[in-house]
Coordinates of C-alpha atoms in Angstrom, one line a residue:
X1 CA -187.4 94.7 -124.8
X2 CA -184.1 93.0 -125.1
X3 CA -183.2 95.0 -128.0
X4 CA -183.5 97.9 -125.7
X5 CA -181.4 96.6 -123.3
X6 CA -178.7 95.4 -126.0
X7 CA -178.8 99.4 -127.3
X8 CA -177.8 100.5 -123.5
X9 CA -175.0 97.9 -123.6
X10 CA -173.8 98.9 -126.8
X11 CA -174.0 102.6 -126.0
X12 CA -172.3 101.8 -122.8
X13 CA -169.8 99.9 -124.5
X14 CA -169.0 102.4 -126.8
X15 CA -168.4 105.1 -124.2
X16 CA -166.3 102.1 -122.4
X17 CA -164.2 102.2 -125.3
X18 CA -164.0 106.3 -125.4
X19 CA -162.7 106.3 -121.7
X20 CA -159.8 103.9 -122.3
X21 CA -158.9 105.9 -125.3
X22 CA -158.5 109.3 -123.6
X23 CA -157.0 107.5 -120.9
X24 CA -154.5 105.9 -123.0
X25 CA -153.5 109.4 -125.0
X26 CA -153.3 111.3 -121.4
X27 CA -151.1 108.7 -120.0
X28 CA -148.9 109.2 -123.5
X29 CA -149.0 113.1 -123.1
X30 CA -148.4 112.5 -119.2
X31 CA -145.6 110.3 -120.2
X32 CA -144.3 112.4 -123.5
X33 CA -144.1 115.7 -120.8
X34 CA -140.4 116.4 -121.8
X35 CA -140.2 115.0 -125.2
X36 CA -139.0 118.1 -127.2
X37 CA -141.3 119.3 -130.1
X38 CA -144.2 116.8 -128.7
X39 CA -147.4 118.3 -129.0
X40 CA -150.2 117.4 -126.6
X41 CA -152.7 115.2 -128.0
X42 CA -156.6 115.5 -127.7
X43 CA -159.1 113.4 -128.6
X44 CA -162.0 115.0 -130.4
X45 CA -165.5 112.7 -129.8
X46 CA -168.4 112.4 -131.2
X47 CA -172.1 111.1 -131.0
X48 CA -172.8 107.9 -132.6
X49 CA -175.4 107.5 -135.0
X50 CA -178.9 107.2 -133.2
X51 CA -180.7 104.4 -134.2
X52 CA -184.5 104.2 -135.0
X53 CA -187.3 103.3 -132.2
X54 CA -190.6 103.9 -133.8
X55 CA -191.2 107.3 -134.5
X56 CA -188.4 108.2 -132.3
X57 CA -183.7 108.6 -132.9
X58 CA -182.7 106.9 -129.8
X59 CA -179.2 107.6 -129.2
X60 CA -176.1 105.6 -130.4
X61 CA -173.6 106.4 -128.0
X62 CA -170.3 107.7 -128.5
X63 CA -167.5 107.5 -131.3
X64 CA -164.1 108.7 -130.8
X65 CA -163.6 111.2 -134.1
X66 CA -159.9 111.7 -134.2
X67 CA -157.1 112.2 -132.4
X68 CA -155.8 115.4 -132.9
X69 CA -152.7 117.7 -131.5
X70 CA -152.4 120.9 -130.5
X71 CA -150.6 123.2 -132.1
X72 CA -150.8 126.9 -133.8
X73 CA -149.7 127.1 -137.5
X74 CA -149.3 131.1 -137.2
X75 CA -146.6 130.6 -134.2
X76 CA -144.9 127.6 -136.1
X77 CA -143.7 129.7 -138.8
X78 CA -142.6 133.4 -137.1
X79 CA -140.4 130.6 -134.6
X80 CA -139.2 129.0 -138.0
X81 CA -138.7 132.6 -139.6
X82 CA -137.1 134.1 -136.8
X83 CA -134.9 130.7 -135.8
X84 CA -133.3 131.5 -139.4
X85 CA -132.2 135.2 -138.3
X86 CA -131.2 133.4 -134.1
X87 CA -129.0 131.2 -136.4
X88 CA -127.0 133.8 -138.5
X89 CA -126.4 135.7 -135.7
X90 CA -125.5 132.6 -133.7
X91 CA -122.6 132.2 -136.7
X92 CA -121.8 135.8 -136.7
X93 CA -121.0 136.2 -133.2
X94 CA -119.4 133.1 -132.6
X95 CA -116.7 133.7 -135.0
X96 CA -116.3 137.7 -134.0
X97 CA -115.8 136.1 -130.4
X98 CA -113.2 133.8 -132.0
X99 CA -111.4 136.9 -133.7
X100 CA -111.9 139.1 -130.7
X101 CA -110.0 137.0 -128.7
X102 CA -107.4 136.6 -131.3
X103 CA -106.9 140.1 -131.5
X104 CA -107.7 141.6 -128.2
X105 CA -105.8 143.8 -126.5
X106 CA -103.5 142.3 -124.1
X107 CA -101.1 144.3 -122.3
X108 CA -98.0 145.1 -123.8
X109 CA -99.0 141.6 -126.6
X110 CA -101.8 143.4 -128.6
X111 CA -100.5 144.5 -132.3
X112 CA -101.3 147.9 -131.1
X113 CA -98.6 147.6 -127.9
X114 CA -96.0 145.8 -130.1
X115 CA -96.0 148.4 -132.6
X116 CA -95.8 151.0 -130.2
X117 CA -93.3 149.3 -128.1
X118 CA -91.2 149.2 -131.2
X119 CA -91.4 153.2 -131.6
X120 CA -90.7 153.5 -128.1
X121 CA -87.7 151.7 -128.4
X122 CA -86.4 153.6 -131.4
X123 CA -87.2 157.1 -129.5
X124 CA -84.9 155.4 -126.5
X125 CA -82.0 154.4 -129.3
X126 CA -82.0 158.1 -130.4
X127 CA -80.7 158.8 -126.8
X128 CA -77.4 156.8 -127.9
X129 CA -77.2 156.0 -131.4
X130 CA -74.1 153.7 -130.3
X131 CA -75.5 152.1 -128.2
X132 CA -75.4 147.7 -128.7
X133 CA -77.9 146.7 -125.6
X134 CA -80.4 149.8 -126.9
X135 CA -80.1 148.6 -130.6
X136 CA -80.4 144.9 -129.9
X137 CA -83.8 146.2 -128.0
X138 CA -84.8 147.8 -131.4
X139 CA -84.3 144.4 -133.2
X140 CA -85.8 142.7 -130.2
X141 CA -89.1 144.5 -130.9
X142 CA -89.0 144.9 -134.0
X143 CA -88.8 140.9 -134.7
X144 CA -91.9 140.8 -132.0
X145 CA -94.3 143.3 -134.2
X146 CA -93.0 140.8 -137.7
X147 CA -93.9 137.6 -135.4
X148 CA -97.3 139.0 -134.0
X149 CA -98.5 139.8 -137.6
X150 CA -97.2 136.6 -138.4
X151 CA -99.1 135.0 -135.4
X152 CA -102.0 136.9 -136.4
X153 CA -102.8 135.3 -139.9
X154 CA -102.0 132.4 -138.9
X155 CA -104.8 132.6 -136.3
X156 CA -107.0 134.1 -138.8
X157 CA -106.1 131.2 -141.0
X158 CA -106.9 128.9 -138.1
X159 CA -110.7 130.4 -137.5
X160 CA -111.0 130.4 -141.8
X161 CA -110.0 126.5 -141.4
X162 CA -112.5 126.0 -138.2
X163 CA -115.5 127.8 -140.5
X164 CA -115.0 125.3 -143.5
X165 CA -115.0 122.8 -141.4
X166 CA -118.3 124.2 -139.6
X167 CA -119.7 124.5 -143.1
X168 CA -118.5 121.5 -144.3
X169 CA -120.6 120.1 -141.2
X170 CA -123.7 122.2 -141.6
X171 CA -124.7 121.1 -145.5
X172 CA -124.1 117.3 -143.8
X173 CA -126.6 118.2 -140.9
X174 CA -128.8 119.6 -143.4
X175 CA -129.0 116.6 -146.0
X176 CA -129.7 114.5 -142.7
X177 CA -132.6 116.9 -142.2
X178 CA -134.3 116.8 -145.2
X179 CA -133.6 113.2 -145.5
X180 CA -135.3 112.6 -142.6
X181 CA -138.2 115.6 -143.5
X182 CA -138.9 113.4 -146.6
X183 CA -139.0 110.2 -145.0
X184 CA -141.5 111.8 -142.3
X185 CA -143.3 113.0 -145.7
X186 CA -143.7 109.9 -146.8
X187 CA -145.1 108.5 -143.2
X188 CA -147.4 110.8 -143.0
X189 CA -148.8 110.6 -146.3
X190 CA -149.6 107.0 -146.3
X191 CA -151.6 107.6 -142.8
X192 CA -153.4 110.7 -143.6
X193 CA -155.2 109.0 -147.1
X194 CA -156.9 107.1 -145.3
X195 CA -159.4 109.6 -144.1
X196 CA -159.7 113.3 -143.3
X197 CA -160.1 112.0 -139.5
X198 CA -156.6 110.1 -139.3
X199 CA -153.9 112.6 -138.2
X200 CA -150.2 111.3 -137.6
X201 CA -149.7 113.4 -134.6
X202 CA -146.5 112.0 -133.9
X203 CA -144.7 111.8 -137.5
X204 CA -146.1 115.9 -137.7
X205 CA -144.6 116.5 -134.8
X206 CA -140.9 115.2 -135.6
X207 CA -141.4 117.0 -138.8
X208 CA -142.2 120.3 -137.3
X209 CA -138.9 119.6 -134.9
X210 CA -136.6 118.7 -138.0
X211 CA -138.0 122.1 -139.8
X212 CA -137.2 124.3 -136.9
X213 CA -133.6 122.5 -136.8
X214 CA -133.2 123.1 -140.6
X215 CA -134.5 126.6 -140.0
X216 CA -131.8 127.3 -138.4
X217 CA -129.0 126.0 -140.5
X218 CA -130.7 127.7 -143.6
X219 CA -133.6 129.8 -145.0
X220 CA -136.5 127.4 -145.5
X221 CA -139.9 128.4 -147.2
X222 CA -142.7 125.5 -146.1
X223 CA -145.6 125.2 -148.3
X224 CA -148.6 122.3 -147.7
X225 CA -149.3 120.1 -150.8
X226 CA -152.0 117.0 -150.6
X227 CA -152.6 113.8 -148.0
X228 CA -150.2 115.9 -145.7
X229 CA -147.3 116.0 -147.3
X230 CA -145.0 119.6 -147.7
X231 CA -142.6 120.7 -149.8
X232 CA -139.4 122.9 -148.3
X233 CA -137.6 125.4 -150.4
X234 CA -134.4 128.0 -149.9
X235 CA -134.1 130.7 -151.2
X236 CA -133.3 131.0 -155.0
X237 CA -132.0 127.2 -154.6
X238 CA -135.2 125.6 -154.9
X239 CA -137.2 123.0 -153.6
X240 CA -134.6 121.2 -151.2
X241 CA -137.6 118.5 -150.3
X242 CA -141.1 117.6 -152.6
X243 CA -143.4 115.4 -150.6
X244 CA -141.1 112.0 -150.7
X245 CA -138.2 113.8 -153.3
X246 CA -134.9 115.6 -152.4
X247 CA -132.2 117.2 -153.5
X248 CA -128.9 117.2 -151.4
X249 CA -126.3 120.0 -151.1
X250 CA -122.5 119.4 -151.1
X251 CA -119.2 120.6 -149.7
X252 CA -116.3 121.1 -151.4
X253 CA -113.2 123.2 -151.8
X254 CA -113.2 125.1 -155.2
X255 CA -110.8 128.0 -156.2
X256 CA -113.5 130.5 -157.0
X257 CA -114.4 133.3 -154.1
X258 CA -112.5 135.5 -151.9
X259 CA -110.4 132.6 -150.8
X260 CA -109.6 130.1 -153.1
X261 CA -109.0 126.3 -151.6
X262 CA -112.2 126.9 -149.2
X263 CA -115.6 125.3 -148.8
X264 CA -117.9 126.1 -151.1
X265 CA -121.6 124.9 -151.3
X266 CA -123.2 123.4 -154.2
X267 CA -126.9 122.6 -155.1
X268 CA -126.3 118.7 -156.4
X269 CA -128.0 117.6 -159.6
X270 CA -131.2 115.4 -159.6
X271 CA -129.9 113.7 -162.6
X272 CA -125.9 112.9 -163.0
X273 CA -126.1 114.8 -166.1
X274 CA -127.3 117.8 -164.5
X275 CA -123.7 119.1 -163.1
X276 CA -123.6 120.4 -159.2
X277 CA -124.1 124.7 -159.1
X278 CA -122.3 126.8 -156.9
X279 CA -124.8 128.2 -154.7
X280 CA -122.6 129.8 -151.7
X281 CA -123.7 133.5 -152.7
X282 CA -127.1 132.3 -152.1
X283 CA -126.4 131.4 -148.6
X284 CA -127.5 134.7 -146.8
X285 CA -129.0 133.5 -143.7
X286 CA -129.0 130.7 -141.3
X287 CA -125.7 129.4 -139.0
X288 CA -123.8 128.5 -142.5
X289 CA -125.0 132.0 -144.0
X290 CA -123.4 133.8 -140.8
X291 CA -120.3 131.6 -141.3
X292 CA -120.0 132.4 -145.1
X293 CA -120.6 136.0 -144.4
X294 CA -117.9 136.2 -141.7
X295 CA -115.5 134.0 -143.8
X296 CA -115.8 135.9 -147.4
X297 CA -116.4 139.0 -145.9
X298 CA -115.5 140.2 -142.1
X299 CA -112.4 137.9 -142.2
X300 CA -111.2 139.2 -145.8
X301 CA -111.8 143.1 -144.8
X302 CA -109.4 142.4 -141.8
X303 CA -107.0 140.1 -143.7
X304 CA -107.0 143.7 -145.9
X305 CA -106.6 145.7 -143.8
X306 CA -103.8 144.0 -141.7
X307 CA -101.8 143.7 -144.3
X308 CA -102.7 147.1 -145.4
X309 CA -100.9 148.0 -142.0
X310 CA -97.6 145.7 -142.5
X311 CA -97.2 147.3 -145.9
X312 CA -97.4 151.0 -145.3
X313 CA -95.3 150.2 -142.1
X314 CA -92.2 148.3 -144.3
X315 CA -93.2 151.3 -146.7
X316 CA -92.5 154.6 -144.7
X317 CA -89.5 152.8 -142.2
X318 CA -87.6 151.3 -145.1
X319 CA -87.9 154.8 -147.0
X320 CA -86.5 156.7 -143.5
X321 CA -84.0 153.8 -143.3
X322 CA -82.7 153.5 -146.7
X323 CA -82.1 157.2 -146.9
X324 CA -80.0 157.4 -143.7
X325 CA -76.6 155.7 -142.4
X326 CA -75.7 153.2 -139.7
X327 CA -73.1 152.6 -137.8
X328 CA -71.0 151.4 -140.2
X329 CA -71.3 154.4 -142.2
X330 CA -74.0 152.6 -144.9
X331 CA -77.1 153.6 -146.3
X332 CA -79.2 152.2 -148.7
X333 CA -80.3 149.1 -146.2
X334 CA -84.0 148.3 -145.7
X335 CA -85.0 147.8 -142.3
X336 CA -87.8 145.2 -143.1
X337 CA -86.9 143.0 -145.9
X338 CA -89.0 144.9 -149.2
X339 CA -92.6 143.9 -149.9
X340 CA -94.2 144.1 -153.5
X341 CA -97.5 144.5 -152.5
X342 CA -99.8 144.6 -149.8
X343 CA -101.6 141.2 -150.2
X344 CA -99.9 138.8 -148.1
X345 CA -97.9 141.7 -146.1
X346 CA -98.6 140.3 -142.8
X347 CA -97.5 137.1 -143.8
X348 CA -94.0 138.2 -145.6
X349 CA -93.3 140.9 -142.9
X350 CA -89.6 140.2 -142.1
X351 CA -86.3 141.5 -141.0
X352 CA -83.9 142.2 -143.8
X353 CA -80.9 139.6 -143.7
X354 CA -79.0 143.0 -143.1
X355 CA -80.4 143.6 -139.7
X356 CA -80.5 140.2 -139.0
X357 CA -76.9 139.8 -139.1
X358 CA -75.9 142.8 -137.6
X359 CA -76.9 145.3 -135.0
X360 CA -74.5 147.9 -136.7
X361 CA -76.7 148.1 -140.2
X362 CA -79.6 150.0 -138.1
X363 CA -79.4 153.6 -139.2
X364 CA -79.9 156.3 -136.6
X365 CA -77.4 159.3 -138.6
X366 CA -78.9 161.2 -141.5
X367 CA -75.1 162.1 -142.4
X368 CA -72.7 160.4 -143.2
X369 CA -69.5 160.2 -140.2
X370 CA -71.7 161.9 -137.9
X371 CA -71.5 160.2 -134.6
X372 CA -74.6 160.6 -132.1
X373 CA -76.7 161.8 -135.3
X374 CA -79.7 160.4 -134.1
X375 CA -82.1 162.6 -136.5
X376 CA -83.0 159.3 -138.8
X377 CA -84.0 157.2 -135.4
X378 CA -86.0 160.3 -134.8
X379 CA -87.3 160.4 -137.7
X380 CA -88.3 156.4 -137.6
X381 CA -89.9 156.8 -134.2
X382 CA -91.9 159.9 -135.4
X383 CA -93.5 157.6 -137.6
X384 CA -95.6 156.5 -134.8
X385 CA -98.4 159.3 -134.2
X386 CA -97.5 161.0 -138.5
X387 CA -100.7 161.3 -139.6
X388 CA -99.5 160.2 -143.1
X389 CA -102.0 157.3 -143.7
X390 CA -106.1 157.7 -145.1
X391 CA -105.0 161.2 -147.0
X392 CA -103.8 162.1 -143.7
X393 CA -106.1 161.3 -141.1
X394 CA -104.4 158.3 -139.6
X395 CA -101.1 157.8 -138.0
X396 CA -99.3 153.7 -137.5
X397 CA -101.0 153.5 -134.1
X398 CA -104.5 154.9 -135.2
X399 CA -104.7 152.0 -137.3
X400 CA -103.3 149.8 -135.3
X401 CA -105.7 150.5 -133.1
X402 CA -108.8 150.9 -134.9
X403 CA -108.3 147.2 -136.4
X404 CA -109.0 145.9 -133.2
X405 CA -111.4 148.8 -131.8
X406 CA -113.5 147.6 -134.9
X407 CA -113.5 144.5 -134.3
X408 CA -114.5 144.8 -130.8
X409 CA -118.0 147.1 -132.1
X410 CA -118.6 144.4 -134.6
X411 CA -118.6 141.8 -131.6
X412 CA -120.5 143.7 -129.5
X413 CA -123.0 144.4 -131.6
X414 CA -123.2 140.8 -132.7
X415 CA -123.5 139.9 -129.5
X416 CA -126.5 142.4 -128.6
X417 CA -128.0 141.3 -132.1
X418 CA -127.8 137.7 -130.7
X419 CA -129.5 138.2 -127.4
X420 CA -132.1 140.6 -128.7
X421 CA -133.1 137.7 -131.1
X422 CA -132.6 135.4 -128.7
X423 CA -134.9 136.5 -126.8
X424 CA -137.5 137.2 -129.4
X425 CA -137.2 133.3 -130.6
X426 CA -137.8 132.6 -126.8
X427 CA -140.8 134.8 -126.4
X428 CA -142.7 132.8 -129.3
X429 CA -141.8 129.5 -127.9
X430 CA -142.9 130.5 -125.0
X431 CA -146.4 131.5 -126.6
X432 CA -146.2 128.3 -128.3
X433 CA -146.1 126.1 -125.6
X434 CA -148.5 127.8 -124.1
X435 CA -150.5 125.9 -126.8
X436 CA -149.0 123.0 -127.6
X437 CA -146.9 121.8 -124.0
X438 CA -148.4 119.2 -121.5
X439 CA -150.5 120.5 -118.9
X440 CA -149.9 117.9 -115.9
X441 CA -152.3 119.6 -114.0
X442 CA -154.9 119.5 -116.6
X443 CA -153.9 115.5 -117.4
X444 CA -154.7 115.3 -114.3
X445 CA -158.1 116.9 -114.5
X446 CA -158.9 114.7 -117.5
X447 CA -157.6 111.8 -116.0
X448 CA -160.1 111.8 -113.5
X449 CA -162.8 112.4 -116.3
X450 CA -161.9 110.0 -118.2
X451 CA -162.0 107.4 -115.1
X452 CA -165.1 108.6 -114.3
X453 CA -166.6 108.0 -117.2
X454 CA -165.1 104.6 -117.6
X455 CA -166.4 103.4 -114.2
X456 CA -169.7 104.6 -114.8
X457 CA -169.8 103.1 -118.4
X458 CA -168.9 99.9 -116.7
X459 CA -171.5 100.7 -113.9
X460 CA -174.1 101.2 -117.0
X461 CA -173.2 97.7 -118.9
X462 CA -173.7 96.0 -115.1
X463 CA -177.3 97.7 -114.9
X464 CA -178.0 96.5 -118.6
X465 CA -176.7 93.2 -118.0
X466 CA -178.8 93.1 -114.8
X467 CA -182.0 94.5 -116.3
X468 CA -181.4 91.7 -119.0
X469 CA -181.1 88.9 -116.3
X470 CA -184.6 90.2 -115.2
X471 CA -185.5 90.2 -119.1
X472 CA -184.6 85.9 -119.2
X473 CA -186.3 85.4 -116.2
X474 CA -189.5 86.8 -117.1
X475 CA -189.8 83.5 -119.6
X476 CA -190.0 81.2 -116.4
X477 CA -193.4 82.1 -115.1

């Protein structure tokens, strides 16, 4: 009879012990409510072994299986493939914001208003070739358009030095990543072999969070290898983390690429013979694959096609200028000091030193000892709307204009791109959390259970204890 007994405080015991242990992970999911990337817990019981009574299995009570979170693998990765795509466009947009403002349209300070304030100016000249105040107006504005191009690289040069630096600090963000991914390998590993029951909840749960980070620097591929353990490759670069093994990626200025002196990312050898490999081209997606994109790319078409616009304008107004006469009765001046080429343009543009020093060298007459010939400041100022640019489809303020009419679209549509995936990355995490978020309501629910069955598992050990009182007292009579 007192076996009995013992069995019901055993059993009793052992349900004692289940209570305090779903108590104990509410109160951590209650308490872990904000924690980002914690994943509700659940513990997963199970009947004990029934022991033998005769012919009959009498129950053994209750075991507590495994502590397990919850989470959905299939949601996991589209919110790691899609946080690659949030993150380029993240880069991509941030920069065309940069540019945009940069470039935009101001009044009377945009490249497209200088320019044409320049023309205007000209046009007014040719209403008194003689005239000192009007040409020092002409000078005036034509020193404005060489210091806004001027401004203008060096802006661009600015946001080209800011995206080195951003890369420079993504590939650091990314080695502390996967540093940390392996360490979080290694944790995980050493709990998990111990059975098929042990789950580190916890350590999975800061490795899913420094995954979806990484995602989002750079394209990641996530594959499962044995005792829990994953292995995270990019790309054509390769695995990047091996269970406890990693590689790390460096930053540093090379003189290959569209702009030699910047960042450039390299894949760094396991072994020091093994020499670092230039893998910026590989670099398509993420935040640093949106800033290379923009650098090598967006920033070099419109570093092109600025200076495409300084060059043709020295062009055409030093061939007008240089074929007509000033007031001095010379010709053969440029306007705009010569250029040899269009690369660098809009960093060179400049007055000539003729100009410069005299406001009598600007040449209005196309003859010679013709006062109030004002045909070649004509001419100049017609140079504004000629359609003598892009086999004659494009005119000075055309593409003036469309430099920074394309680079609005491009940020706009950047921008749209951004909040449409945005939104799409917020959708699944909302699905997500759906799963894997703390329910206080429903800790509150199992709470109570769990209470419930802790008081009447202590109610069932007092009966047992009681009944074996009863059991020792029989022996007295």
């Amino acid at each position: 009879m007192s076996s009995g007994v013992s069995a019901i405080m055993a059993q009793a015991r052992s349900a004692l012990t289940a209570a305090q242990v779903g108590l104990n992970t509410t109160a951590k999911n209650v308490s872990n409510v904000n924690t980002e990337g914690y994943s509700r817990q659940r513990v997963e019981f199970k009947a004990g072994t029934p022991q033998g009574h005769g012919v009959l299995r009498v129950g053994g009570g209750v075991d507590v299986g495994s502590i397990n979170r919850t989470t959905n693998e299939f949601l996991t990765k589209r919110i790691i493939d899609e946080n690659n795509s949030l993150g380029m466009h993240e880069g991509v947009a941030g920069v065309l914001n940069q540019l945009e403002v940069l470039f935009k349209e101001d009044g009377e300070v945009g490249i497209s208003g200088i320019v044409s304030q320049f023309f205007n100016d000209m046009r007014t000249l040719s209403t008194q070739p003689d005239s000192i105040p009007l040409r020092a107006a002409v000078r005036e504005s034509a020193d404005a358009v060489t210091s806004r191009f001027r401004n203008l690289t060096q802006g661009v040069d600015q946001v080209v030095t800011d995206l080195d630096r951003r890369i420079e600090g993504s590939v650091a963000e990314i080695n502390d990543l996967t540093n940390l991914i392996s360490n979080l390998n290694r944790q995980i590993m050493e709990i998990e072999v111990r059975g098929p029951s042990v789950v580190a909840a916890d350590e999975r749960d800061s490795r899913d969070l420094a995954i979806s980070k990484l995602s989002k620097l750079i394209d990641v591929q996530v594959t499962d290898i044995e005792n829990g353990g994953i292995s995270v490759s990019s790309g054509r670069m390769g695995p990047l983390v091996s269970a406890t093994n990693r590689v790390e990626l460096g930053a540093f200025r090379s003189d290959t690429g569209p702009h030699p002196g910047n960042v450039r990312v390299f894949l760094m050898g396991s072994q020091e013979r093994i020499p670092p490999r230039d893998v910026t081209d590989s670099l398509k997606t993420g935040v640093i694959g949106g800033y290379i994109e923009v650098r090598d790319s967006r920033v070099t078409d419109l570093e092109s096609k600025l200076d495409s616009l300084a060059f043709n304008l020295t062009q055409e107004i030093n061939f007008v200028h240089k074929n007509s006469y000033n007031r001095n009765n010379e010709t053969g001046l440029n306007f705009f000091s010569n250029l040899d080429s269009s690369k660098g343009a809009a960093r060179s543009l400049s007055l000539s030193d003729e100009i410069k020093g005299d406001l009598g060298s600007i040449a209005t007459a196309i003859d010679p000892n013709a006062a109030g010939d004002n045909r070649a400041a004509l001419a100049i100022a017609d140079l504004q709307e000629a359609a003598i640019f892009e086999g004659g489809k494009a005119s000075f303020s055309d593409l003036a204009s469309g430099i920074v009419g394309t680079l609005g679209i491009q940020t706009r549509a950047a921008n749209e791109s951004l909040e449409t995936q945005k939104g799409l990355v917020d959708q699944l995490d909302n699905f997500r959390k759906e799963v894997t978020s703390v329910s206080l309501d429903e800790e509150a629910m199992d709470m109570i259970r769990y209470q419930k069955l802790f008081d009447s598992s202590a109610k069932m050990i007092q009966v047992a204890d009681s009944m074996l009182d009863t059991v020792i007292n029989l022996k007295r009579f």
